[in-house]
């Protein structure tokens, strides 16, 4: 990758890594599912009136939106609301890479390479260390919820791959339509109408800024740059940058929220990232095919990271 595009990839990782702390700060006083609905309204509206529909079936668009966006982010937001540390969340969510390999092998018979199997095994061992270390000092429920988020994301990866869904800015926008109504309805059921009305009436500047950051910065700008890089370069050159996300997430949480991981959590995190790296980084040299000028696109159907 050129220096310019490498710096763009690093910039996206900064956006995505800080996103966990931004969400966590914005959740103060706002129910998580309501906050999620607000984010995806901003992702979809008004762009859905100007961006053409993606070149995919409605079933594929709905499935991608259901698992990659609604399932993943509803569980992520709930996990943070339950007390999951933002930095640790950025790490544990990377379990989606391991889950994707397993689900793809079981459902679409995509046989993993020996390197991916070893990487998944190492990553799983590291994940177990993180869960055990966190459970020794805090409730384990938030960790289990965010693992559900990683599983939902992985399911969306496999669905997108099986359906041949192409990356595209239009997919980001149109699949976002799946999220707001179910998220808002669930918030009404879980939190109650009075709490929803109160939260909307008392939105803080932090909540508004967080919503704008997550929708515009992490979703639209982040995915626009990311998928245009995937269109230009081999995945093996681009995807490894996602390993920076938990590093940025943990560092941001450390600086902003004084979140200091335990020694065992650090060890488990390092082991997990080594496994993820082994599963995603290819040693094969590939020829880069010239691509069109950089242009926004949308969610990928290969293992990557949260936005």
PDB file of C-alpha atoms in Angstrom:
ATOM      1  CA  UNK A   1       0.000   0.000   0.000  1.00  0.00           C
ATOM      2  CA  UNK A   2       1.146   3.537  -0.702  1.00  0.00           C
ATOM      3  CA  UNK A   3       2.055   5.774   2.219  1.00  0.00           C
ATOM      4  CA  UNK A   4      -1.041   7.891   1.589  1.00  0.00           C
ATOM      5  CA  UNK A   5      -3.391   4.920   1.717  1.00  0.00           C
ATOM      6  CA  UNK A   6      -1.587   3.379   4.686  1.00  0.00           C
ATOM      7  CA  UNK A   7      -2.128   6.631   6.578  1.00  0.00           C
ATOM      8  CA  UNK A   8      -5.803   6.596   5.555  1.00  0.00           C
ATOM      9  CA  UNK A   9      -6.111   3.040   6.927  1.00  0.00           C
ATOM     10  CA  UNK A  10      -4.488   4.102  10.190  1.00  0.00           C
ATOM     11  CA  UNK A  11      -6.891   7.047  10.345  1.00  0.00           C
ATOM     12  CA  UNK A  12      -9.856   4.692  10.046  1.00  0.00           C
ATOM     13  CA  UNK A  13      -8.438   2.562  12.865  1.00  0.00           C
ATOM     14  CA  UNK A  14      -8.193   5.683  15.023  1.00  0.00           C
ATOM     15  CA  UNK A  15     -11.840   6.480  14.263  1.00  0.00           C
ATOM     16  CA  UNK A  16     -12.968   2.929  15.030  1.00  0.00           C
ATOM     17  CA  UNK A  17     -10.765   2.446  18.088  1.00  0.00           C
ATOM     18  CA  UNK A  18     -11.949   5.658  19.746  1.00  0.00           C
ATOM     19  CA  UNK A  19     -15.533   4.794  18.806  1.00  0.00           C
ATOM     20  CA  UNK A  20     -15.947   2.486  21.814  1.00  0.00           C
ATOM     21  CA  UNK A  21     -15.180   5.246  24.310  1.00  0.00           C
ATOM     22  CA  UNK A  22     -17.329   7.709  22.356  1.00  0.00           C
ATOM     23  CA  UNK A  23     -20.298   5.304  22.540  1.00  0.00           C
ATOM     24  CA  UNK A  24     -19.695   4.622  26.224  1.00  0.00           C
ATOM     25  CA  UNK A  25     -19.601   8.329  27.063  1.00  0.00           C
ATOM     26  CA  UNK A  26     -22.724   9.021  24.998  1.00  0.00           C
ATOM     27  CA  UNK A  27     -24.709   6.330  26.795  1.00  0.00           C
ATOM     28  CA  UNK A  28     -24.782   8.384  29.989  1.00  0.00           C
ATOM     29  CA  UNK A  29     -28.479   9.082  30.553  1.00  0.00           C
ATOM     30  CA  UNK A  30     -29.632   7.506  27.273  1.00  0.00           C
ATOM     31  CA  UNK A  31     -31.020   3.930  27.054  1.00  0.00           C
ATOM     32  CA  UNK A  32     -28.704   1.851  24.831  1.00  0.00           C
ATOM     33  CA  UNK A  33     -31.314   0.708  22.294  1.00  0.00           C
ATOM     34  CA  UNK A  34     -32.699   4.226  21.914  1.00  0.00           C
ATOM     35  CA  UNK A  35     -29.143   5.488  21.410  1.00  0.00           C
ATOM     36  CA  UNK A  36     -28.627   2.839  18.737  1.00  0.00           C
ATOM     37  CA  UNK A  37     -31.817   3.883  16.922  1.00  0.00           C
ATOM     38  CA  UNK A  38     -30.649   7.513  16.931  1.00  0.00           C
ATOM     39  CA  UNK A  39     -27.303   6.551  15.406  1.00  0.00           C
ATOM     40  CA  UNK A  40     -28.754   4.588  12.514  1.00  0.00           C
ATOM     41  CA  UNK A  41     -31.416   7.151  11.710  1.00  0.00           C
ATOM     42  CA  UNK A  42     -28.529   9.536  11.127  1.00  0.00           C
ATOM     43  CA  UNK A  43     -26.673   6.962   9.013  1.00  0.00           C
ATOM     44  CA  UNK A  44     -29.674   6.365   6.743  1.00  0.00           C
ATOM     45  CA  UNK A  45     -31.437   9.739   6.603  1.00  0.00           C
ATOM     46  CA  UNK A  46     -31.304  11.698   4.350  1.00  0.00           C
ATOM     47  CA  UNK A  47     -28.761   9.701   2.302  1.00  0.00           C
ATOM     48  CA  UNK A  48     -31.232   6.921   1.504  1.00  0.00           C
ATOM     49  CA  UNK A  49     -33.117   9.393  -0.706  1.00  0.00           C
ATOM     50  CA  UNK A  50     -30.023  10.138  -2.781  1.00  0.00           C
ATOM     51  CA  UNK A  51     -27.913   6.964  -2.734  1.00  0.00           C
ATOM     52  CA  UNK A  52     -28.982   4.243  -5.214  1.00  0.00           C
ATOM     53  CA  UNK A  53     -30.035   0.858  -3.848  1.00  0.00           C
ATOM     54  CA  UNK A  54     -27.166  -1.635  -3.567  1.00  0.00           C
ATOM     55  CA  UNK A  55     -26.741  -4.297  -6.232  1.00  0.00           C
ATOM     56  CA  UNK A  56     -28.094  -7.014  -3.951  1.00  0.00           C
ATOM     57  CA  UNK A  57     -31.423  -8.635  -3.182  1.00  0.00           C
ATOM     58  CA  UNK A  58     -33.679  -7.184  -0.505  1.00  0.00           C
ATOM     59  CA  UNK A  59     -33.168 -10.387   1.480  1.00  0.00           C
ATOM     60  CA  UNK A  60     -29.412  -9.856   1.483  1.00  0.00           C
ATOM     61  CA  UNK A  61     -29.720  -6.191   2.485  1.00  0.00           C
ATOM     62  CA  UNK A  62     -32.095  -7.055   5.347  1.00  0.00           C
ATOM     63  CA  UNK A  63     -29.914  -9.956   6.519  1.00  0.00           C
ATOM     64  CA  UNK A  64     -26.756  -7.845   6.513  1.00  0.00           C
ATOM     65  CA  UNK A  65     -28.543  -5.049   8.370  1.00  0.00           C
ATOM     66  CA  UNK A  66     -30.032  -7.500  10.885  1.00  0.00           C
ATOM     67  CA  UNK A  67     -26.796  -9.227  11.853  1.00  0.00           C
ATOM     68  CA  UNK A  68     -23.992  -6.766  11.087  1.00  0.00           C
ATOM     69  CA  UNK A  69     -25.793  -3.681  12.360  1.00  0.00           C
ATOM     70  CA  UNK A  70     -28.857  -4.428  14.506  1.00  0.00           C
ATOM     71  CA  UNK A  71     -27.586  -7.583  16.207  1.00  0.00           C
ATOM     72  CA  UNK A  72     -23.973  -6.554  16.603  1.00  0.00           C
ATOM     73  CA  UNK A  73     -24.514  -3.016  17.802  1.00  0.00           C
ATOM     74  CA  UNK A  74     -27.562  -3.604  19.991  1.00  0.00           C
ATOM     75  CA  UNK A  75     -25.552  -6.170  21.959  1.00  0.00           C
ATOM     76  CA  UNK A  76     -22.452  -3.954  21.994  1.00  0.00           C
ATOM     77  CA  UNK A  77     -24.421  -0.979  23.320  1.00  0.00           C
ATOM     78  CA  UNK A  78     -26.192  -3.114  25.931  1.00  0.00           C
ATOM     79  CA  UNK A  79     -22.877  -4.617  27.015  1.00  0.00           C
ATOM     80  CA  UNK A  80     -21.336  -1.161  27.509  1.00  0.00           C
ATOM     81  CA  UNK A  81     -24.461  -0.063  29.380  1.00  0.00           C
ATOM     82  CA  UNK A  82     -24.097  -3.102  31.658  1.00  0.00           C
ATOM     83  CA  UNK A  83     -20.593  -2.009  32.592  1.00  0.00           C
ATOM     84  CA  UNK A  84     -18.318  -3.571  29.987  1.00  0.00           C
ATOM     85  CA  UNK A  85     -15.123  -1.475  29.905  1.00  0.00           C
ATOM     86  CA  UNK A  86     -14.863   0.285  26.541  1.00  0.00           C
ATOM     87  CA  UNK A  87     -11.230  -0.650  25.930  1.00  0.00           C
ATOM     88  CA  UNK A  88     -11.800  -4.297  26.717  1.00  0.00           C
ATOM     89  CA  UNK A  89     -14.896  -4.255  24.490  1.00  0.00           C
ATOM     90  CA  UNK A  90     -12.761  -3.181  21.528  1.00  0.00           C
ATOM     91  CA  UNK A  91     -10.617  -6.268  22.106  1.00  0.00           C
ATOM     92  CA  UNK A  92     -13.263  -8.912  22.817  1.00  0.00           C
ATOM     93  CA  UNK A  93     -15.295  -7.905  19.761  1.00  0.00           C
ATOM     94  CA  UNK A  94     -12.399  -9.142  17.615  1.00  0.00           C
ATOM     95  CA  UNK A  95     -13.605 -12.654  18.446  1.00  0.00           C
ATOM     96  CA  UNK A  96     -15.780 -12.144  15.356  1.00  0.00           C
ATOM     97  CA  UNK A  97     -12.788 -13.215  13.262  1.00  0.00           C
ATOM     98  CA  UNK A  98     -12.657 -16.586  15.030  1.00  0.00           C
ATOM     99  CA  UNK A  99     -16.441 -17.019  14.878  1.00  0.00           C
ATOM    100  CA  UNK A 100     -16.467 -16.173  11.164  1.00  0.00           C
ATOM    101  CA  UNK A 101     -13.943 -18.911  10.380  1.00  0.00           C
ATOM    102  CA  UNK A 102     -15.958 -21.494  12.344  1.00  0.00           C
ATOM    103  CA  UNK A 103     -19.376 -20.502  10.946  1.00  0.00           C
ATOM    104  CA  UNK A 104     -18.092 -20.308   7.365  1.00  0.00           C
ATOM    105  CA  UNK A 105     -16.650 -23.810   7.684  1.00  0.00           C
ATOM    106  CA  UNK A 106     -19.892 -25.210   9.134  1.00  0.00           C
ATOM    107  CA  UNK A 107     -22.473 -23.391   7.009  1.00  0.00           C
ATOM    108  CA  UNK A 108     -20.970 -22.678   3.591  1.00  0.00           C
ATOM    109  CA  UNK A 109     -18.290 -25.381   3.738  1.00  0.00           C
ATOM    110  CA  UNK A 110     -15.454 -22.896   3.380  1.00  0.00           C
ATOM    111  CA  UNK A 111     -12.611 -25.065   4.644  1.00  0.00           C
ATOM    112  CA  UNK A 112     -10.138 -23.033   6.700  1.00  0.00           C
ATOM    113  CA  UNK A 113      -6.418 -23.282   6.043  1.00  0.00           C
ATOM    114  CA  UNK A 114      -4.124 -24.859   8.609  1.00  0.00           C
ATOM    115  CA  UNK A 115      -2.860 -21.365   9.429  1.00  0.00           C
ATOM    116  CA  UNK A 116      -6.425 -20.177  10.117  1.00  0.00           C
ATOM    117  CA  UNK A 117      -7.147 -23.184  12.335  1.00  0.00           C
ATOM    118  CA  UNK A 118      -4.003 -22.561  14.382  1.00  0.00           C
ATOM    119  CA  UNK A 119      -4.761 -18.850  14.556  1.00  0.00           C
ATOM    120  CA  UNK A 120      -8.339 -19.505  15.676  1.00  0.00           C
ATOM    121  CA  UNK A 121      -7.111 -21.888  18.370  1.00  0.00           C
ATOM    122  CA  UNK A 122      -4.566 -19.374  19.672  1.00  0.00           C
ATOM    123  CA  UNK A 123      -7.131 -16.578  19.535  1.00  0.00           C
ATOM    124  CA  UNK A 124      -9.658 -18.682  21.440  1.00  0.00           C
ATOM    125  CA  UNK A 125      -7.103 -19.423  24.145  1.00  0.00           C
ATOM    126  CA  UNK A 126      -6.400 -15.715  24.506  1.00  0.00           C
ATOM    127  CA  UNK A 127     -10.114 -14.943  24.605  1.00  0.00           C
ATOM    128  CA  UNK A 128     -10.622 -17.471  27.410  1.00  0.00           C
ATOM    129  CA  UNK A 129      -7.823 -15.790  29.386  1.00  0.00           C
ATOM    130  CA  UNK A 130      -9.481 -12.388  28.941  1.00  0.00           C
ATOM    131  CA  UNK A 131     -12.895 -13.687  30.043  1.00  0.00           C
ATOM    132  CA  UNK A 132     -11.434 -15.472  33.083  1.00  0.00           C
ATOM    133  CA  UNK A 133      -9.341 -12.445  34.051  1.00  0.00           C
ATOM    134  CA  UNK A 134     -12.273 -10.049  33.744  1.00  0.00           C
ATOM    135  CA  UNK A 135     -14.653 -12.423  35.518  1.00  0.00           C
ATOM    136  CA  UNK A 136     -12.319 -12.581  38.488  1.00  0.00           C
ATOM    137  CA  UNK A 137     -12.818  -8.888  39.243  1.00  0.00           C
ATOM    138  CA  UNK A 138     -16.128  -7.912  37.603  1.00  0.00           C
ATOM    139  CA  UNK A 139     -19.433  -9.444  36.440  1.00  0.00           C
ATOM    140  CA  UNK A 140     -18.992 -11.714  33.437  1.00  0.00           C
ATOM    141  CA  UNK A 141     -22.426 -10.972  31.912  1.00  0.00           C
ATOM    142  CA  UNK A 142     -21.259  -7.922  29.898  1.00  0.00           C
ATOM    143  CA  UNK A 143     -18.476 -10.055  28.384  1.00  0.00           C
ATOM    144  CA  UNK A 144     -20.971 -12.736  27.362  1.00  0.00           C
ATOM    145  CA  UNK A 145     -23.222 -10.092  25.794  1.00  0.00           C
ATOM    146  CA  UNK A 146     -20.387  -8.653  23.724  1.00  0.00           C
ATOM    147  CA  UNK A 147     -19.427 -12.153  22.627  1.00  0.00           C
ATOM    148  CA  UNK A 148     -22.997 -12.347  21.335  1.00  0.00           C
ATOM    149  CA  UNK A 149     -22.280  -9.138  19.404  1.00  0.00           C
ATOM    150  CA  UNK A 150     -19.173 -10.729  17.888  1.00  0.00           C
ATOM    151  CA  UNK A 151     -21.200 -13.826  16.963  1.00  0.00           C
ATOM    152  CA  UNK A 152     -23.867 -11.684  15.275  1.00  0.00           C
ATOM    153  CA  UNK A 153     -21.225  -9.823  13.289  1.00  0.00           C
ATOM    154  CA  UNK A 154     -19.607 -13.089  12.230  1.00  0.00           C
ATOM    155  CA  UNK A 155     -22.990 -14.423  11.098  1.00  0.00           C
ATOM    156  CA  UNK A 156     -23.451 -11.284   9.015  1.00  0.00           C
ATOM    157  CA  UNK A 157     -19.995 -11.803   7.490  1.00  0.00           C
ATOM    158  CA  UNK A 158     -20.917 -15.318   6.364  1.00  0.00           C
ATOM    159  CA  UNK A 159     -24.345 -14.269   5.050  1.00  0.00           C
ATOM    160  CA  UNK A 160     -22.761 -11.463   3.026  1.00  0.00           C
ATOM    161  CA  UNK A 161     -20.141 -13.823   1.646  1.00  0.00           C
ATOM    162  CA  UNK A 162     -22.645 -16.541   0.747  1.00  0.00           C
ATOM    163  CA  UNK A 163     -24.942 -14.015  -0.944  1.00  0.00           C
ATOM    164  CA  UNK A 164     -22.070 -12.440  -2.872  1.00  0.00           C
ATOM    165  CA  UNK A 165     -22.825  -9.020  -1.386  1.00  0.00           C
ATOM    166  CA  UNK A 166     -20.361  -6.484  -2.741  1.00  0.00           C
ATOM    167  CA  UNK A 167     -18.860  -3.745  -0.635  1.00  0.00           C
ATOM    168  CA  UNK A 168     -20.544  -0.440  -1.237  1.00  0.00           C
ATOM    169  CA  UNK A 169     -21.477   2.842   0.377  1.00  0.00           C
ATOM    170  CA  UNK A 170     -25.037   2.090  -0.685  1.00  0.00           C
ATOM    171  CA  UNK A 171     -25.065  -1.066   1.449  1.00  0.00           C
ATOM    172  CA  UNK A 172     -24.035   0.948   4.512  1.00  0.00           C
ATOM    173  CA  UNK A 173     -26.893   3.390   3.959  1.00  0.00           C
ATOM    174  CA  UNK A 174     -29.651   0.979   2.925  1.00  0.00           C
ATOM    175  CA  UNK A 175     -28.878  -1.747   5.474  1.00  0.00           C
ATOM    176  CA  UNK A 176     -29.014   0.967   8.159  1.00  0.00           C
ATOM    177  CA  UNK A 177     -32.776   1.172   7.529  1.00  0.00           C
ATOM    178  CA  UNK A 178     -33.156  -2.205   9.233  1.00  0.00           C
ATOM    179  CA  UNK A 179     -32.041  -0.850  12.612  1.00  0.00           C
ATOM    180  CA  UNK A 180     -34.047   2.187  13.852  1.00  0.00           C
ATOM    181  CA  UNK A 181     -37.609   0.796  14.093  1.00  0.00           C
ATOM    182  CA  UNK A 182     -36.772  -2.507  15.870  1.00  0.00           C
ATOM    183  CA  UNK A 183     -34.265  -0.757  18.161  1.00  0.00           C
ATOM    184  CA  UNK A 184     -36.755   1.982  19.070  1.00  0.00           C
ATOM    185  CA  UNK A 185     -39.551  -0.567  19.622  1.00  0.00           C
ATOM    186  CA  UNK A 186     -37.323  -2.695  21.851  1.00  0.00           C
ATOM    187  CA  UNK A 187     -36.366   0.409  23.819  1.00  0.00           C
ATOM    188  CA  UNK A 188     -40.040   1.200  24.394  1.00  0.00           C
ATOM    189  CA  UNK A 189     -40.613  -2.346  25.674  1.00  0.00           C
ATOM    190  CA  UNK A 190     -37.459  -2.618  27.803  1.00  0.00           C
ATOM    191  CA  UNK A 191     -37.147   0.942  29.083  1.00  0.00           C
ATOM    192  CA  UNK A 192     -40.757   2.150  28.932  1.00  0.00           C
ATOM    193  CA  UNK A 193     -42.294   5.053  27.092  1.00  0.00           C
ATOM    194  CA  UNK A 194     -41.724   7.516  29.923  1.00  0.00           C
ATOM    195  CA  UNK A 195     -37.993   6.811  30.020  1.00  0.00           C
ATOM    196  CA  UNK A 196     -37.694   7.133  26.239  1.00  0.00           C
ATOM    197  CA  UNK A 197     -39.516  10.493  26.267  1.00  0.00           C
ATOM    198  CA  UNK A 198     -37.371  11.700  29.186  1.00  0.00           C
ATOM    199  CA  UNK A 199     -34.143  10.677  27.472  1.00  0.00           C
ATOM    200  CA  UNK A 200     -35.089  12.375  24.196  1.00  0.00           C
ATOM    201  CA  UNK A 201     -36.082  15.533  26.047  1.00  0.00           C
ATOM    202  CA  UNK A 202     -32.880  15.637  28.114  1.00  0.00           C
ATOM    203  CA  UNK A 203     -30.292  14.770  25.469  1.00  0.00           C
ATOM    204  CA  UNK A 204     -26.923  16.144  26.502  1.00  0.00           C
ATOM    205  CA  UNK A 205     -24.400  17.704  24.189  1.00  0.00           C
ATOM    206  CA  UNK A 206     -22.190  14.669  24.755  1.00  0.00           C
ATOM    207  CA  UNK A 207     -24.952  12.310  23.577  1.00  0.00           C
ATOM    208  CA  UNK A 208     -25.574  14.394  20.453  1.00  0.00           C
ATOM    209  CA  UNK A 209     -21.864  14.635  19.659  1.00  0.00           C
ATOM    210  CA  UNK A 210     -21.457  10.891  20.234  1.00  0.00           C
ATOM    211  CA  UNK A 211     -24.332  10.135  17.862  1.00  0.00           C
ATOM    212  CA  UNK A 212     -22.822  12.322  15.143  1.00  0.00           C
ATOM    213  CA  UNK A 213     -19.369  10.785  15.616  1.00  0.00           C
ATOM    214  CA  UNK A 214     -20.596   7.187  15.476  1.00  0.00           C
ATOM    215  CA  UNK A 215     -22.878   7.783  12.497  1.00  0.00           C
ATOM    216  CA  UNK A 216     -20.778  10.126  10.361  1.00  0.00           C
ATOM    217  CA  UNK A 217     -17.241   9.381  11.516  1.00  0.00           C
ATOM    218  CA  UNK A 218     -17.260   5.659  12.318  1.00  0.00           C
ATOM    219  CA  UNK A 219     -19.960   4.440   9.920  1.00  0.00           C
ATOM    220  CA  UNK A 220     -20.016   6.682   6.848  1.00  0.00           C
ATOM    221  CA  UNK A 221     -16.473   8.079   6.680  1.00  0.00           C
ATOM    222  CA  UNK A 222     -14.791   5.044   8.255  1.00  0.00           C
ATOM    223  CA  UNK A 223     -16.473   2.458   6.079  1.00  0.00           C
ATOM    224  CA  UNK A 224     -16.272   4.654   3.008  1.00  0.00           C
ATOM    225  CA  UNK A 225     -12.478   4.811   3.226  1.00  0.00           C
ATOM    226  CA  UNK A 226     -12.074   1.219   4.430  1.00  0.00           C
ATOM    227  CA  UNK A 227     -13.973  -0.440   1.638  1.00  0.00           C
ATOM    228  CA  UNK A 228     -12.466   1.740  -1.038  1.00  0.00           C
ATOM    229  CA  UNK A 229      -9.077   0.477   0.189  1.00  0.00           C
ATOM    230  CA  UNK A 230     -10.369  -3.086  -0.016  1.00  0.00           C
ATOM    231  CA  UNK A 231     -11.445  -2.399  -3.588  1.00  0.00           C
ATOM    232  CA  UNK A 232      -7.986  -1.107  -4.474  1.00  0.00           C
ATOM    233  CA  UNK A 233      -5.710  -3.552  -2.642  1.00  0.00           C
ATOM    234  CA  UNK A 234      -5.734  -7.263  -1.709  1.00  0.00           C
ATOM    235  CA  UNK A 235      -7.515  -8.003   1.580  1.00  0.00           C
ATOM    236  CA  UNK A 236      -4.238  -9.419   2.921  1.00  0.00           C
ATOM    237  CA  UNK A 237      -2.709  -5.933   2.668  1.00  0.00           C
ATOM    238  CA  UNK A 238      -5.670  -4.069   4.218  1.00  0.00           C
ATOM    239  CA  UNK A 239      -7.322  -6.305   6.833  1.00  0.00           C
ATOM    240  CA  UNK A 240      -4.265  -6.547   9.170  1.00  0.00           C
ATOM    241  CA  UNK A 241      -4.716  -2.859   9.991  1.00  0.00           C
ATOM    242  CA  UNK A 242      -7.763  -3.850  12.092  1.00  0.00           C
ATOM    243  CA  UNK A 243      -5.369  -5.182  14.719  1.00  0.00           C
ATOM    244  CA  UNK A 244      -4.773  -1.535  15.615  1.00  0.00           C
ATOM    245  CA  UNK A 245      -8.407  -1.071  16.707  1.00  0.00           C
ATOM    246  CA  UNK A 246      -8.161  -2.723  20.155  1.00  0.00           C
ATOM    247  CA  UNK A 247      -4.800  -1.030  20.699  1.00  0.00           C
ATOM    248  CA  UNK A 248      -6.373   2.368  20.014  1.00  0.00           C
ATOM    249  CA  UNK A 249      -9.505   1.411  21.971  1.00  0.00           C
ATOM    250  CA  UNK A 250      -7.589   0.363  25.077  1.00  0.00           C
ATOM    251  CA  UNK A 251      -5.281   3.394  24.873  1.00  0.00           C
ATOM    252  CA  UNK A 252      -8.223   5.786  24.456  1.00  0.00           C
ATOM    253  CA  UNK A 253     -10.083   4.233  27.388  1.00  0.00           C
ATOM    254  CA  UNK A 254      -6.911   4.457  29.466  1.00  0.00           C
ATOM    255  CA  UNK A 255      -6.476   8.189  28.748  1.00  0.00           C
ATOM    256  CA  UNK A 256     -10.131   9.270  28.801  1.00  0.00           C
ATOM    257  CA  UNK A 257     -11.688   6.924  31.343  1.00  0.00           C
ATOM    258  CA  UNK A 258      -8.711   5.764  33.445  1.00  0.00           C
ATOM    259  CA  UNK A 259      -9.467   2.185  32.394  1.00  0.00           C
ATOM    260  CA  UNK A 260      -6.371   0.139  33.235  1.00  0.00           C
ATOM    261  CA  UNK A 261      -6.500  -3.526  32.169  1.00  0.00           C
ATOM    262  CA  UNK A 262      -5.182  -6.162  34.548  1.00  0.00           C
ATOM    263  CA  UNK A 263      -1.988  -8.018  33.787  1.00  0.00           C
ATOM    264  CA  UNK A 264      -3.847 -11.206  32.849  1.00  0.00           C
ATOM    265  CA  UNK A 265      -6.214  -9.254  30.593  1.00  0.00           C
ATOM    266  CA  UNK A 266      -3.200  -7.783  28.797  1.00  0.00           C
ATOM    267  CA  UNK A 267      -1.619 -11.230  28.375  1.00  0.00           C
ATOM    268  CA  UNK A 268      -4.892 -12.692  27.121  1.00  0.00           C
ATOM    269  CA  UNK A 269      -5.377  -9.763  24.760  1.00  0.00           C
ATOM    270  CA  UNK A 270      -1.908 -10.152  23.274  1.00  0.00           C
ATOM    271  CA  UNK A 271      -2.426 -13.894  22.790  1.00  0.00           C
ATOM    272  CA  UNK A 272      -5.807 -13.269  21.167  1.00  0.00           C
ATOM    273  CA  UNK A 273      -4.410 -10.662  18.764  1.00  0.00           C
ATOM    274  CA  UNK A 274      -1.571 -13.018  17.824  1.00  0.00           C
ATOM    275  CA  UNK A 275      -4.195 -15.625  16.924  1.00  0.00           C
ATOM    276  CA  UNK A 276      -6.275 -13.129  14.954  1.00  0.00           C
ATOM    277  CA  UNK A 277      -3.147 -11.983  13.116  1.00  0.00           C
ATOM    278  CA  UNK A 278      -2.237 -15.560  12.250  1.00  0.00           C
ATOM    279  CA  UNK A 279      -5.754 -16.173  10.938  1.00  0.00           C
ATOM    280  CA  UNK A 280      -6.000 -13.011   8.831  1.00  0.00           C
ATOM    281  CA  UNK A 281      -2.521 -12.110   7.584  1.00  0.00           C
ATOM    282  CA  UNK A 282      -1.498 -13.952   4.448  1.00  0.00           C
ATOM    283  CA  UNK A 283       2.155 -14.606   3.646  1.00  0.00           C
ATOM    284  CA  UNK A 284       1.467 -14.884  -0.082  1.00  0.00           C
ATOM    285  CA  UNK A 285       2.699 -12.101  -2.260  1.00  0.00           C
ATOM    286  CA  UNK A 286      -0.017 -10.847  -4.583  1.00  0.00           C
ATOM    287  CA  UNK A 287      -0.084  -8.503  -7.524  1.00  0.00           C
ATOM    288  CA  UNK A 288      -2.048  -5.336  -6.919  1.00  0.00           C
ATOM    289  CA  UNK A 289      -4.508  -4.622  -9.700  1.00  0.00           C
ATOM    290  CA  UNK A 290      -4.917  -0.929 -10.512  1.00  0.00           C
ATOM    291  CA  UNK A 291      -8.260   0.359  -9.337  1.00  0.00           C
ATOM    292  CA  UNK A 292     -10.497   3.307  -9.941  1.00  0.00           C
ATOM    293  CA  UNK A 293      -9.982   6.496  -7.900  1.00  0.00           C
ATOM    294  CA  UNK A 294     -10.832   6.247  -4.229  1.00  0.00           C
ATOM    295  CA  UNK A 295     -14.597   6.349  -3.656  1.00  0.00           C
ATOM    296  CA  UNK A 296     -16.855   5.597  -0.671  1.00  0.00           C
ATOM    297  CA  UNK A 297     -18.335   2.129  -0.261  1.00  0.00           C
ATOM    298  CA  UNK A 298     -19.808   0.026   2.591  1.00  0.00           C
ATOM    299  CA  UNK A 299     -19.629  -2.983   4.923  1.00  0.00           C
ATOM    300  CA  UNK A 300     -17.374  -5.849   4.064  1.00  0.00           C
ATOM    301  CA  UNK A 301     -18.274  -9.503   4.097  1.00  0.00           C
ATOM    302  CA  UNK A 302     -14.866 -10.559   5.358  1.00  0.00           C
ATOM    303  CA  UNK A 303     -13.644 -10.506   8.935  1.00  0.00           C
ATOM    304  CA  UNK A 304     -12.812  -6.974   9.956  1.00  0.00           C
ATOM    305  CA  UNK A 305     -13.631  -4.754  12.901  1.00  0.00           C
ATOM    306  CA  UNK A 306     -16.272  -2.658  14.495  1.00  0.00           C
ATOM    307  CA  UNK A 307     -17.150   0.703  13.501  1.00  0.00           C
TER     308      UNK A 307
END
